[in-house]
Short mmCIF file of C-alpha atoms and ligand atoms in Angstrom, two decimals:
data_model
loop_
_atom_site.label_atom_id
_atom_site.label_comp_id
_atom_site.label_asym_id
_atom_site.label_seq_id
_atom_site.Cartn_x
_atom_site.Cartn_y
_atom_site.Cartn_z
CA MET H 1 -1.78 -0.66 -23.09
CA MET H 2 1.44 1.24 -22.31
CA LYS H 3 4.08 -0.87 -20.51
CA SER H 4 5.02 0.35 -17.06
CA ALA H 5 7.71 -0.78 -14.65
CA ILE H 6 5.25 -0.66 -11.81
CA LYS H 7 3.04 -3.64 -11.02
CA LEU H 8 -0.44 -2.71 -9.89
CA ASN H 9 -1.86 -4.65 -6.93
CA VAL H 10 -5.56 -3.91 -6.76
CA LEU H 11 -7.51 -4.62 -3.57
CA GLY H 12 -11.29 -4.75 -3.90
CA VAL H 13 -13.14 -4.06 -0.66
CA GLY H 14 -16.72 -5.33 -0.43
CA SER H 15 -18.84 -3.99 2.40
CA SER H 16 -22.33 -5.45 2.23
CA MET H 17 -23.29 -8.00 4.88
CA ARG H 18 -25.80 -9.55 2.46
CA GLU H 19 -24.79 -12.88 0.99
CA GLN H 20 -26.43 -12.05 -2.37
CA SER H 21 -25.00 -8.54 -2.41
CA TYR H 22 -25.10 -6.71 -5.74
CA SER H 23 -22.30 -4.34 -4.82
CA THR H 24 -20.00 -7.25 -3.94
CA ALA H 25 -21.09 -9.21 -7.05
CA VAL H 26 -20.09 -6.29 -9.29
CA LEU H 27 -16.84 -5.91 -7.37
CA LYS H 28 -15.95 -9.54 -8.09
CA ILE H 29 -16.72 -9.09 -11.79
CA ILE H 30 -14.56 -6.00 -12.09
CA LEU H 31 -11.65 -7.59 -10.21
CA GLU H 32 -11.69 -10.42 -12.73
CA ARG H 33 -11.58 -7.88 -15.58
CA VAL H 34 -8.85 -5.85 -13.90
CA SER H 35 -6.74 -9.01 -13.68
CA ARG H 36 -6.94 -9.29 -17.49
CA ASN H 37 -5.20 -5.91 -17.72
CA GLU H 38 -1.89 -7.07 -16.28
CA ALA H 39 -2.68 -6.30 -12.66
CA GLU H 40 -2.85 -8.50 -9.58
CA THR H 41 -6.13 -8.51 -7.65
CA LYS H 42 -7.30 -9.56 -4.22
CA LEU H 43 -10.66 -9.31 -2.50
CA LEU H 44 -11.34 -8.20 1.06
CA ASP H 45 -14.97 -9.06 1.68
CA LEU H 46 -15.93 -7.40 4.95
CA ARG H 47 -18.86 -9.80 5.29
CA LEU H 48 -16.33 -12.60 5.73
CA THR H 49 -13.61 -10.60 7.46
CA ARG H 50 -15.46 -8.75 10.20
CA ILE H 51 -13.06 -6.01 11.18
CA PRO H 52 -13.78 -4.85 14.75
CA MET H 53 -14.83 -1.23 15.23
CA LEU H 54 -11.82 1.04 15.60
CA TYR H 55 -10.49 1.09 19.20
CA SER H 56 -13.03 -1.54 20.31
CA THR H 57 -10.36 -4.20 20.69
CA LYS H 58 -6.61 -4.64 20.53
CA GLU H 59 -4.94 -3.97 17.19
CA ASP H 60 -3.73 -7.58 17.05
CA ALA H 61 -7.20 -8.94 16.27
CA GLU H 62 -6.87 -11.52 13.51
CA GLU H 63 -9.19 -9.61 11.14
CA ILE H 64 -7.28 -6.34 11.57
CA ILE H 65 -3.97 -8.07 10.88
CA HIS H 66 -5.42 -9.72 7.77
CA ALA H 67 -6.87 -6.43 6.47
CA THR H 68 -3.63 -4.57 7.22
CA GLU H 69 -1.58 -7.10 5.25
CA LEU H 70 -3.90 -6.69 2.27
CA VAL H 71 -3.91 -2.89 2.47
CA LYS H 72 -0.09 -2.80 2.59
CA TRP H 73 0.07 -5.20 -0.36
CA ALA H 74 -2.23 -2.98 -2.43
CA ASN H 75 -1.21 0.07 -4.43
CA ALA H 76 -4.71 0.59 -5.83
CA PHE H 77 -8.21 0.05 -4.42
CA ILE H 78 -11.79 -0.45 -5.50
CA LEU H 79 -14.22 0.36 -2.70
CA SER H 80 -17.72 -1.07 -2.98
CA THR H 81 -20.74 -0.22 -0.86
CA PRO H 82 -24.52 -0.39 -0.75
CA ASP H 83 -26.25 2.99 -0.53
CA TYR H 84 -27.58 3.27 3.02
CA HIS H 85 -29.60 6.45 3.53
CA GLY H 86 -27.48 8.23 0.96
CA SER H 87 -24.34 7.15 2.81
CA MET H 88 -21.63 4.51 2.64
CA SER H 89 -22.14 1.37 4.73
CA ALA H 90 -20.84 1.22 8.30
CA PRO H 91 -18.34 -1.58 7.52
CA ILE H 92 -16.63 0.39 4.73
CA LYS H 93 -16.44 3.48 6.94
CA ASN H 94 -14.96 1.36 9.73
CA PHE H 95 -12.48 -0.16 7.27
CA LEU H 96 -11.39 3.32 6.16
CA ASP H 97 -11.07 4.46 9.79
CA HIS H 98 -8.40 1.84 10.44
CA PHE H 99 -5.98 3.24 7.85
CA TRP H 100 -4.57 6.54 6.71
CA SER H 101 -1.01 6.90 5.40
CA GLU H 102 -1.37 3.50 3.68
CA PHE H 103 -3.76 5.15 1.21
CA ALA H 104 -1.52 8.06 0.23
CA GLY H 105 -0.41 8.19 -3.40
CA LYS H 106 -2.69 5.30 -4.42
CA ILE H 107 -5.64 5.34 -6.82
CA PHE H 108 -9.21 4.53 -5.76
CA GLY H 109 -12.20 3.40 -7.82
CA TYR H 110 -15.78 3.26 -6.49
CA ILE H 111 -18.88 1.08 -6.75
CA VAL H 112 -22.26 1.89 -5.16
CA ALA H 113 -25.36 -0.32 -5.35
CA SER H 114 -28.39 1.95 -5.12
CA HIS H 115 -31.95 2.40 -6.37
CA GLU H 116 -30.86 5.92 -7.20
CA LYS H 117 -27.37 6.75 -8.44
CA GLY H 118 -25.67 6.46 -5.08
CA LEU H 119 -23.69 9.63 -5.76
CA THR H 120 -23.78 10.93 -2.19
CA ALA H 121 -22.43 7.61 -0.88
CA MET H 122 -19.71 7.76 -3.54
CA ASP H 123 -18.85 11.33 -2.56
CA GLN H 124 -18.48 10.28 1.07
CA MET H 125 -15.94 7.64 0.14
CA ARG H 126 -14.12 10.20 -2.00
CA THR H 127 -14.02 12.61 0.94
CA ALA H 128 -12.50 9.99 3.25
CA VAL H 129 -9.93 9.03 0.60
CA ARG H 130 -9.03 12.67 -0.11
CA GLN H 131 -8.52 13.17 3.61
CA CYS H 132 -5.98 10.30 3.48
CA TYR H 133 -4.23 11.74 0.38
CA GLY H 134 -5.46 9.03 -1.97
CA TRP H 135 -6.29 9.77 -5.63
CA SER H 136 -9.90 9.17 -6.66
CA MET H 137 -10.96 8.21 -10.16
CA PRO H 138 -13.11 11.02 -11.57
CA TYR H 139 -16.06 8.73 -12.31
CA GLY H 140 -17.54 5.71 -10.55
CA LEU H 141 -19.87 2.77 -11.01
CA SER H 142 -23.54 2.99 -10.01
CA VAL H 143 -25.29 -0.36 -9.82
CA ASN H 144 -29.08 -0.44 -9.93
CA PRO H 145 -30.14 -3.97 -8.90
CA GLU H 146 -33.51 -3.93 -10.74
CA GLU H 147 -32.11 -2.58 -13.99
CA ASP H 148 -28.69 -4.21 -14.11
CA PHE H 149 -29.35 -7.79 -12.94
CA ASP H 150 -31.73 -10.49 -14.19
CA ASP H 151 -34.01 -12.65 -11.99
CA ARG H 152 -31.26 -15.24 -11.49
CA GLY H 153 -28.89 -12.63 -10.12
CA ASN H 154 -26.66 -12.37 -13.20
CA LEU H 155 -25.43 -9.08 -14.63
CA SER H 156 -27.70 -8.29 -17.58
CA SER H 157 -26.95 -4.66 -18.42
CA GLU H 158 -24.64 -4.18 -21.40
CA LYS H 159 -24.26 -0.53 -20.47
CA LEU H 160 -22.97 -1.39 -16.99
CA SER H 161 -20.80 -4.15 -18.39
CA ASN H 162 -19.14 -1.67 -20.78
CA ARG H 163 -18.60 0.74 -17.94
CA LEU H 164 -16.98 -2.05 -15.91
CA ASP H 165 -14.53 -2.58 -18.77
CA MET H 166 -13.86 1.14 -18.81
CA VAL H 167 -13.06 1.28 -15.09
CA ALA H 168 -11.04 -1.96 -15.27
CA ARG H 169 -8.91 -0.36 -17.99
CA ASP H 170 -8.65 3.21 -16.68
CA LEU H 171 -7.92 2.24 -13.08
CA VAL H 172 -4.89 0.22 -14.20
CA VAL H 173 -3.60 2.79 -16.71
CA TYR H 174 -3.97 5.87 -14.50
CA GLY H 175 -3.17 3.94 -11.33
CA LYS H 176 0.23 2.92 -12.72
CA LEU H 177 1.04 6.47 -13.84
CA ILE H 178 0.16 7.98 -10.48
CA ARG H 179 1.91 5.28 -8.50
CA GLN H 180 5.03 5.39 -10.66
CA GLN H 181 5.34 9.14 -10.14
CA PHE H 182 4.83 8.77 -6.39
CA VAL H 183 7.53 6.08 -6.19
CA ASN H 184 9.88 8.25 -8.27
CA ASP H 185 9.21 11.21 -6.00
CA LEU H 186 9.88 9.12 -2.89
CA ALA H 187 13.34 8.34 -4.30
CA GLU H 188 13.94 11.97 -5.35
CA LYS H 189 16.52 13.65 -3.10
CA ASN H 190 16.54 17.17 -4.46
CA VAL H 191 12.86 18.10 -4.45
CA VAL H 192 11.85 18.87 -0.89
CA ASN H 193 8.39 20.27 -1.48
CA SER H 194 6.60 17.45 -3.28
CA PHE H 195 3.46 15.58 -2.30
CA ALA H 196 5.51 12.42 -1.77
CA ALA H 197 8.17 14.17 0.34
CA TYR H 198 5.82 14.07 3.32
CA TYR H 199 5.77 10.27 3.22
CA LYS H 200 9.53 9.69 3.25
C1 FMN V 1 -30.66 0.71 5.94
C2 FMN V 1 -30.83 0.83 4.45
C3 FMN V 1 -30.85 2.08 3.88
C4 FMN V 1 -31.00 2.21 2.50
N1 FMN V 1 -31.01 3.45 1.96
C5 FMN V 1 -31.12 3.59 0.62
C6 FMN V 1 -31.10 4.88 0.04
O1 FMN V 1 -31.01 5.90 0.72
N2 FMN V 1 -31.20 4.97 -1.32
C7 FMN V 1 -31.32 3.84 -2.09
O2 FMN V 1 -31.40 3.98 -3.30
N3 FMN V 1 -31.31 2.61 -1.57
C8 FMN V 1 -31.21 2.47 -0.24
N4 FMN V 1 -31.22 1.20 0.32
C9 FMN V 1 -31.26 0.03 -0.58
C10 FMN V 1 -29.86 -0.53 -0.86
O3 FMN V 1 -28.93 0.47 -1.20
C11 FMN V 1 -29.93 -1.51 -2.02
O4 FMN V 1 -30.82 -2.54 -1.69
C12 FMN V 1 -28.58 -2.09 -2.43
O5 FMN V 1 -28.72 -2.84 -3.58
C13 FMN V 1 -28.01 -2.99 -1.38
O6 FMN V 1 -26.70 -3.34 -1.78
P1 FMN V 1 -26.17 -4.84 -1.68
O7 FMN V 1 -27.00 -5.64 -2.65
O8 FMN V 1 -24.74 -4.75 -2.09
O9 FMN V 1 -26.36 -5.29 -0.27
C14 FMN V 1 -31.10 1.05 1.68
C15 FMN V 1 -31.08 -0.21 2.29
C16 FMN V 1 -30.95 -0.32 3.64
C17 FMN V 1 -30.91 -1.69 4.27
#
């Protein structure tokens, strides 16, 4: 793996309220694999950190402060959601609603647990991230609980496991490149019309 000056801090965001969640289980597995690729990882499990709905309370709610600290720490994200009616879960949408400029110039990977492929839910997350000027990975992870897990709740699909390795590798490699360029552009004095110039 190419050495880079930038250190990647990857925040995984789990958004199922189910204790035995498949989407959160896969998120935990991939974060562990990402950490083997010279990146730091942290988990924000929205089942445990119940972020209030946007504008429903003061911004100094403990959960909002905790999530904000993690989001500011991160320069890469993996968003994970169950497929609910072809859509992302309400908690992940609410999480995304709380932030905007914090996502700019950062890479995003995606996990959806679905009986289908979960592509529409993935596209919705991509749309929200694009709207916040984040960079989405071109492919994502679809988790099919019946096919990918055994009866004891362990990951059993070699195909999915290989794809997890692929995302764990690509997210770090491309995430560093994108982030490094963004940081360079932020420091650049002469180029006025760059993507990063708007965030100075
Ligand atoms: C309200 C609701 C809507 C759902 N809609 C869909 C759906 O449209 N397509 C689908 O494949 N699965 C759907 N499911 C099933 C979940 O996506 C599936 O059980 C998933 O594994 C749950 O993720 P989790 O294990 O991370 O909680 C739905 C489940 C619920 C509770």
